[in-house]
mmCIF file with all atom_site columns, C-alpha atoms in Angstrom:
data_model
loop_
_atom_site.group_PDB
_atom_site.id
_atom_site.type_symbol
_atom_site.label_atom_id
_atom_site.label_alt_id
_atom_site.label_comp_id
_atom_site.label_asym_id
_atom_site.label_entity_id
_atom_site.label_seq_id
_atom_site.pdbx_PDB_ins_code
_atom_site.Cartn_x
_atom_site.Cartn_y
_atom_site.Cartn_z
_atom_site.occupancy
_atom_site.B_iso_or_equiv
_atom_site.pdbx_formal_charge
_atom_site.auth_seq_id
_atom_site.auth_comp_id
_atom_site.auth_asym_id
_atom_site.auth_atom_id
_atom_site.pdbx_PDB_model_num
ATOM 1   C CA . GLN N 1 1   ? 11.324 -28.182 -101.663 1.00 0.00 ? 1   GLN N CA 1
ATOM 2   C CA . VAL N 1 2   ? 12.352 -29.620 -97.773  1.00 0.00 ? 2   VAL N CA 1
ATOM 3   C CA . GLN N 1 3   ? 14.658 -26.652 -96.668  1.00 0.00 ? 3   GLN N CA 1
ATOM 4   C CA . LEU N 1 4   ? 16.571 -25.802 -93.107  1.00 0.00 ? 4   LEU N CA 1
ATOM 5   C CA . VAL N 1 5   ? 16.766 -21.922 -92.678  1.00 0.00 ? 5   VAL N CA 1
ATOM 6   C CA . GLU N 1 6   ? 19.693 -20.834 -89.282  1.00 0.00 ? 6   GLU N CA 1
ATOM 7   C CA . SER N 1 7   ? 18.265 -17.592 -87.749  1.00 0.00 ? 7   SER N CA 1
ATOM 8   C CA . GLY N 1 8   ? 19.628 -16.376 -84.505  1.00 0.00 ? 8   GLY N CA 1
ATOM 9   C CA . GLY N 1 9   ? 23.248 -15.148 -85.190  1.00 0.00 ? 9   GLY N CA 1
ATOM 10  C CA . GLY N 1 10  ? 24.520 -11.813 -85.027  1.00 0.00 ? 10  GLY N CA 1
ATOM 11  C CA . LEU N 1 11  ? 27.626 -9.470  -82.182  1.00 0.00 ? 11  LEU N CA 1
ATOM 12  C CA . VAL N 1 12  ? 27.961 -9.928  -78.861  1.00 0.00 ? 12  VAL N CA 1
ATOM 13  C CA . GLN N 1 13  ? 30.340 -9.956  -76.533  1.00 0.00 ? 13  GLN N CA 1
ATOM 14  C CA . PRO N 1 14  ? 32.730 -12.181 -74.160  1.00 0.00 ? 14  PRO N CA 1
ATOM 15  C CA . GLY N 1 15  ? 30.210 -13.616 -71.789  1.00 0.00 ? 15  GLY N CA 1
ATOM 16  C CA . GLY N 1 16  ? 27.214 -12.765 -73.464  1.00 0.00 ? 16  GLY N CA 1
ATOM 17  C CA . SER N 1 17  ? 24.786 -15.661 -74.942  1.00 0.00 ? 17  SER N CA 1
ATOM 18  C CA . LEU N 1 18  ? 22.643 -16.105 -78.236  1.00 0.00 ? 18  LEU N CA 1
ATOM 19  C CA . ARG N 1 19  ? 19.837 -18.363 -79.208  1.00 0.00 ? 19  ARG N CA 1
ATOM 20  C CA . LEU N 1 20  ? 20.099 -19.222 -82.781  1.00 0.00 ? 20  LEU N CA 1
ATOM 21  C CA . SER N 1 21  ? 16.619 -21.401 -84.304  1.00 0.00 ? 21  SER N CA 1
ATOM 22  C CA . CYS N 1 22  ? 16.796 -23.987 -87.433  1.00 0.00 ? 22  CYS N CA 1
ATOM 23  C CA . ALA N 1 23  ? 13.148 -24.431 -89.327  1.00 0.00 ? 23  ALA N CA 1
ATOM 24  C CA . ALA N 1 24  ? 12.748 -26.999 -91.043  1.00 0.00 ? 24  ALA N CA 1
ATOM 25  C CA . SER N 1 25  ? 9.672  -26.652 -94.078  1.00 0.00 ? 25  SER N CA 1
ATOM 26  C CA . GLY N 1 26  ? 8.180  -28.272 -96.433  1.00 0.00 ? 26  GLY N CA 1
ATOM 27  C CA . ARG N 1 27  ? 6.623  -32.201 -96.940  1.00 0.00 ? 27  ARG N CA 1
ATOM 28  C CA . ILE N 1 28  ? 8.632  -33.499 -93.838  1.00 0.00 ? 28  ILE N CA 1
ATOM 29  C CA . PHE N 1 29  ? 7.679  -37.358 -92.535  1.00 0.00 ? 29  PHE N CA 1
ATOM 30  C CA . SER N 1 30  ? 9.741  -36.838 -89.875  1.00 0.00 ? 30  SER N CA 1
ATOM 31  C CA . ILE N 1 31  ? 13.487 -36.134 -88.679  1.00 0.00 ? 31  ILE N CA 1
ATOM 32  C CA . ASP N 1 32  ? 15.755 -38.759 -87.501  1.00 0.00 ? 32  ASP N CA 1
ATOM 33  C CA . VAL N 1 33  ? 18.119 -36.104 -86.300  1.00 0.00 ? 33  VAL N CA 1
ATOM 34  C CA . MET N 1 34  ? 19.169 -32.741 -86.046  1.00 0.00 ? 34  MET N CA 1
ATOM 35  C CA . GLY N 1 35  ? 22.501 -30.714 -85.308  1.00 0.00 ? 35  GLY N CA 1
ATOM 36  C CA . TRP N 1 36  ? 24.573 -27.685 -85.286  1.00 0.00 ? 36  TRP N CA 1
ATOM 37  C CA . TYR N 1 37  ? 27.713 -27.460 -86.834  1.00 0.00 ? 37  TYR N CA 1
ATOM 38  C CA . ARG N 1 38  ? 30.615 -24.404 -86.890  1.00 0.00 ? 38  ARG N CA 1
ATOM 39  C CA . GLN N 1 39  ? 32.965 -23.347 -88.643  1.00 0.00 ? 39  GLN N CA 1
ATOM 40  C CA . ALA N 1 40  ? 35.764 -20.872 -88.393  1.00 0.00 ? 40  ALA N CA 1
ATOM 41  C CA . PRO N 1 41  ? 37.839 -19.230 -90.779  1.00 0.00 ? 41  PRO N CA 1
ATOM 42  C CA . GLY N 1 42  ? 40.250 -21.742 -91.407  1.00 0.00 ? 42  GLY N CA 1
ATOM 43  C CA . LYS N 1 43  ? 38.884 -23.896 -89.926  1.00 0.00 ? 43  LYS N CA 1
ATOM 44  C CA . GLN N 1 44  ? 37.269 -27.289 -91.427  1.00 0.00 ? 44  GLN N CA 1
ATOM 45  C CA . ARG N 1 45  ? 33.537 -27.559 -90.348  1.00 0.00 ? 45  ARG N CA 1
ATOM 46  C CA . GLU N 1 46  ? 32.412 -29.161 -86.690  1.00 0.00 ? 46  GLU N CA 1
ATOM 47  C CA . LEU N 1 47  ? 30.549 -30.477 -84.680  1.00 0.00 ? 47  LEU N CA 1
ATOM 48  C CA . VAL N 1 48  ? 28.562 -28.260 -82.636  1.00 0.00 ? 48  VAL N CA 1
ATOM 49  C CA . ALA N 1 49  ? 25.881 -30.252 -80.777  1.00 0.00 ? 49  ALA N CA 1
ATOM 50  C CA . ALA N 1 50  ? 23.162 -32.727 -81.608  1.00 0.00 ? 50  ALA N CA 1
ATOM 51  C CA . ILE N 1 51  ? 19.807 -34.158 -81.108  1.00 0.00 ? 51  ILE N CA 1
ATOM 52  C CA . THR N 1 52  ? 17.709 -36.845 -81.949  1.00 0.00 ? 52  THR N CA 1
ATOM 53  C CA . SER N 1 53  ? 13.674 -37.237 -82.687  1.00 0.00 ? 53  SER N CA 1
ATOM 54  C CA . GLY N 1 54  ? 14.070 -39.161 -78.448  1.00 0.00 ? 54  GLY N CA 1
ATOM 55  C CA . GLY N 1 55  ? 16.109 -35.731 -77.328  1.00 0.00 ? 55  GLY N CA 1
ATOM 56  C CA . SER N 1 56  ? 18.488 -37.768 -76.755  1.00 0.00 ? 56  SER N CA 1
ATOM 57  C CA . ARG N 1 57  ? 21.543 -34.575 -76.825  1.00 0.00 ? 57  ARG N CA 1
ATOM 58  C CA . ASN N 1 58  ? 25.276 -34.826 -77.587  1.00 0.00 ? 58  ASN N CA 1
ATOM 59  C CA . TYR N 1 59  ? 27.366 -31.607 -77.605  1.00 0.00 ? 59  TYR N CA 1
ATOM 60  C CA . ALA N 1 60  ? 31.407 -31.422 -78.238  1.00 0.00 ? 60  ALA N CA 1
ATOM 61  C CA . ASP N 1 61  ? 33.624 -30.475 -75.414  1.00 0.00 ? 61  ASP N CA 1
ATOM 62  C CA . SER N 1 62  ? 34.537 -27.369 -75.645  1.00 0.00 ? 62  SER N CA 1
ATOM 63  C CA . VAL N 1 63  ? 30.814 -26.305 -75.292  1.00 0.00 ? 63  VAL N CA 1
ATOM 64  C CA . LYS N 1 64  ? 30.177 -28.830 -72.853  1.00 0.00 ? 64  LYS N CA 1
ATOM 65  C CA . GLY N 1 65  ? 27.736 -26.461 -70.232  1.00 0.00 ? 65  GLY N CA 1
ATOM 66  C CA . ARG N 1 66  ? 27.584 -23.713 -71.768  1.00 0.00 ? 66  ARG N CA 1
ATOM 67  C CA . PHE N 1 67  ? 25.844 -24.878 -75.201  1.00 0.00 ? 67  PHE N CA 1
ATOM 68  C CA . THR N 1 68  ? 21.765 -25.855 -74.910  1.00 0.00 ? 68  THR N CA 1
ATOM 69  C CA . ILE N 1 69  ? 20.401 -27.718 -78.403  1.00 0.00 ? 69  ILE N CA 1
ATOM 70  C CA . SER N 1 70  ? 16.185 -28.111 -78.129  1.00 0.00 ? 70  SER N CA 1
ATOM 71  C CA . ARG N 1 71  ? 13.711 -28.997 -80.381  1.00 0.00 ? 71  ARG N CA 1
ATOM 72  C CA . ASP N 1 72  ? 10.050 -28.482 -80.485  1.00 0.00 ? 72  ASP N CA 1
ATOM 73  C CA . ASN N 1 73  ? 9.647  -31.863 -83.498  1.00 0.00 ? 73  ASN N CA 1
ATOM 74  C CA . ALA N 1 74  ? 5.974  -29.859 -83.550  1.00 0.00 ? 74  ALA N CA 1
ATOM 75  C CA . LYS N 1 75  ? 7.281  -26.929 -85.594  1.00 0.00 ? 75  LYS N CA 1
ATOM 76  C CA . ASN N 1 76  ? 10.451 -28.480 -86.953  1.00 0.00 ? 76  ASN N CA 1
ATOM 77  C CA . THR N 1 77  ? 12.650 -26.859 -85.207  1.00 0.00 ? 77  THR N CA 1
ATOM 78  C CA . VAL N 1 78  ? 15.556 -27.085 -83.113  1.00 0.00 ? 78  VAL N CA 1
ATOM 79  C CA . TYR N 1 79  ? 17.249 -24.279 -81.006  1.00 0.00 ? 79  TYR N CA 1
ATOM 80  C CA . LEU N 1 80  ? 20.858 -24.251 -79.909  1.00 0.00 ? 80  LEU N CA 1
ATOM 81  C CA . GLN N 1 81  ? 20.821 -21.299 -77.015  1.00 0.00 ? 81  GLN N CA 1
ATOM 82  C CA . MET N 1 82  ? 24.701 -20.188 -76.590  1.00 0.00 ? 82  MET N CA 1
ATOM 83  C CA . ASN N 1 83  ? 26.174 -18.616 -72.448  1.00 0.00 ? 83  ASN N CA 1
ATOM 84  C CA . SER N 1 84  ? 28.748 -17.768 -71.817  1.00 0.00 ? 84  SER N CA 1
ATOM 85  C CA . LEU N 1 85  ? 29.493 -17.115 -75.394  1.00 0.00 ? 85  LEU N CA 1
ATOM 86  C CA . LYS N 1 86  ? 33.853 -17.132 -76.100  1.00 0.00 ? 86  LYS N CA 1
ATOM 87  C CA . PRO N 1 87  ? 35.586 -14.780 -78.907  1.00 0.00 ? 87  PRO N CA 1
ATOM 88  C CA . GLU N 1 88  ? 37.327 -18.905 -79.622  1.00 0.00 ? 88  GLU N CA 1
ATOM 89  C CA . ASP N 1 89  ? 33.480 -19.439 -80.999  1.00 0.00 ? 89  ASP N CA 1
ATOM 90  C CA . THR N 1 90  ? 32.805 -16.421 -83.854  1.00 0.00 ? 90  THR N CA 1
ATOM 91  C CA . ALA N 1 91  ? 32.278 -18.897 -86.568  1.00 0.00 ? 91  ALA N CA 1
ATOM 92  C CA . VAL N 1 92  ? 29.271 -19.814 -89.141  1.00 0.00 ? 92  VAL N CA 1
ATOM 93  C CA . TYR N 1 93  ? 26.776 -22.023 -87.712  1.00 0.00 ? 93  TYR N CA 1
ATOM 94  C CA . TYR N 1 94  ? 25.031 -24.770 -89.931  1.00 0.00 ? 94  TYR N CA 1
ATOM 95  C CA . CYS N 1 95  ? 22.131 -26.094 -88.939  1.00 0.00 ? 95  CYS N CA 1
ATOM 96  C CA . ASN N 1 96  ? 21.938 -29.875 -90.582  1.00 0.00 ? 96  ASN N CA 1
ATOM 97  C CA . ALA N 1 97  ? 19.141 -32.347 -90.794  1.00 0.00 ? 97  ALA N CA 1
ATOM 98  C CA . ASP N 1 98  ? 18.377 -36.273 -91.512  1.00 0.00 ? 98  ASP N CA 1
ATOM 99  C CA . LEU N 1 99  ? 15.119 -36.203 -92.156  1.00 0.00 ? 99  LEU N CA 1
ATOM 100 C CA . ILE N 1 100 ? 12.552 -38.493 -94.279  1.00 0.00 ? 100 ILE N CA 1
ATOM 101 C CA . ARG N 1 101 ? 11.062 -35.980 -96.840  1.00 0.00 ? 101 ARG N CA 1
ATOM 102 C CA . PHE N 1 102 ? 7.474  -36.294 -98.398  1.00 0.00 ? 102 PHE N CA 1
ATOM 103 C CA . TYR N 1 103 ? 8.583  -37.158 -102.276 1.00 0.00 ? 103 TYR N CA 1
ATOM 104 C CA . SER N 1 104 ? 4.680  -38.152 -103.028 1.00 0.00 ? 104 SER N CA 1
ATOM 105 C CA . GLY N 1 105 ? 1.723  -38.927 -101.595 1.00 0.00 ? 105 GLY N CA 1
ATOM 106 C CA . ALA N 1 106 ? 2.680  -41.840 -100.740 1.00 0.00 ? 106 ALA N CA 1
ATOM 107 C CA . THR N 1 107 ? 5.913  -42.673 -100.899 1.00 0.00 ? 107 THR N CA 1
ATOM 108 C CA . ALA N 1 108 ? 8.402  -41.026 -98.599  1.00 0.00 ? 108 ALA N CA 1
ATOM 109 C CA . VAL N 1 109 ? 12.198 -40.894 -98.823  1.00 0.00 ? 109 VAL N CA 1
ATOM 110 C CA . PRO N 1 110 ? 15.073 -39.707 -96.531  1.00 0.00 ? 110 PRO N CA 1
ATOM 111 C CA . ILE N 1 111 ? 16.903 -37.459 -97.259  1.00 0.00 ? 111 ILE N CA 1
ATOM 112 C CA . ASN N 1 112 ? 21.014 -37.017 -95.120  1.00 0.00 ? 112 ASN N CA 1
ATOM 113 C CA . ASP N 1 113 ? 22.390 -34.548 -94.595  1.00 0.00 ? 113 ASP N CA 1
ATOM 114 C CA . LEU N 1 114 ? 20.635 -31.825 -95.301  1.00 0.00 ? 114 LEU N CA 1
ATOM 115 C CA . TRP N 1 115 ? 22.692 -28.579 -94.574  1.00 0.00 ? 115 TRP N CA 1
ATOM 116 C CA . GLY N 1 116 ? 21.758 -24.383 -93.814  1.00 0.00 ? 116 GLY N CA 1
ATOM 117 C CA . ARG N 1 117 ? 22.999 -22.117 -95.460  1.00 0.00 ? 117 ARG N CA 1
ATOM 118 C CA . GLY N 1 118 ? 24.627 -20.652 -91.934  1.00 0.00 ? 118 GLY N CA 1
ATOM 119 C CA . THR N 1 119 ? 24.409 -18.043 -89.550  1.00 0.00 ? 119 THR N CA 1
ATOM 120 C CA . GLN N 1 120 ? 27.327 -15.808 -88.763  1.00 0.00 ? 120 GLN N CA 1
ATOM 121 C CA . VAL N 1 121 ? 28.454 -15.770 -85.074  1.00 0.00 ? 121 VAL N CA 1
ATOM 122 C CA . THR N 1 122 ? 30.848 -13.197 -83.843  1.00 0.00 ? 122 THR N CA 1
ATOM 123 C CA . VAL N 1 123 ? 31.569 -12.788 -80.465  1.00 0.00 ? 123 VAL N CA 1
ATOM 124 C CA . SER N 1 124 ? 34.507 -10.329 -79.613  1.00 0.00 ? 124 SER N CA 1
ATOM 125 C CA . SER N 1 125 ? 34.421 -6.896  -77.785  1.00 0.00 ? 125 SER N CA 1
#
């Protein structure tokens, strides 16, 4: 029942900005880590940014200084603010989370590497 749903992708010109959102829904006890990955055609999926429940952040070198990841724990939502976008940022962006969900009223189980369906980001003039 727990799922991740991304939104905010689209077509943008080089130098433009987009903000991606990923909302986790369902009976969730806690979310340890939420992050964003991306995969371009013919390429391996790569980590873009991640954020822990405590607010620690990690970024790929290629996006440092341009992208900012944040989260709203009350909404179980993670955001990725993408500025100064480049054509090489074009990819499907996937939300990922390590979380603990309720199995029953008195039981919770961990889920590692829960994935969203992805949202397309295209940077082109």
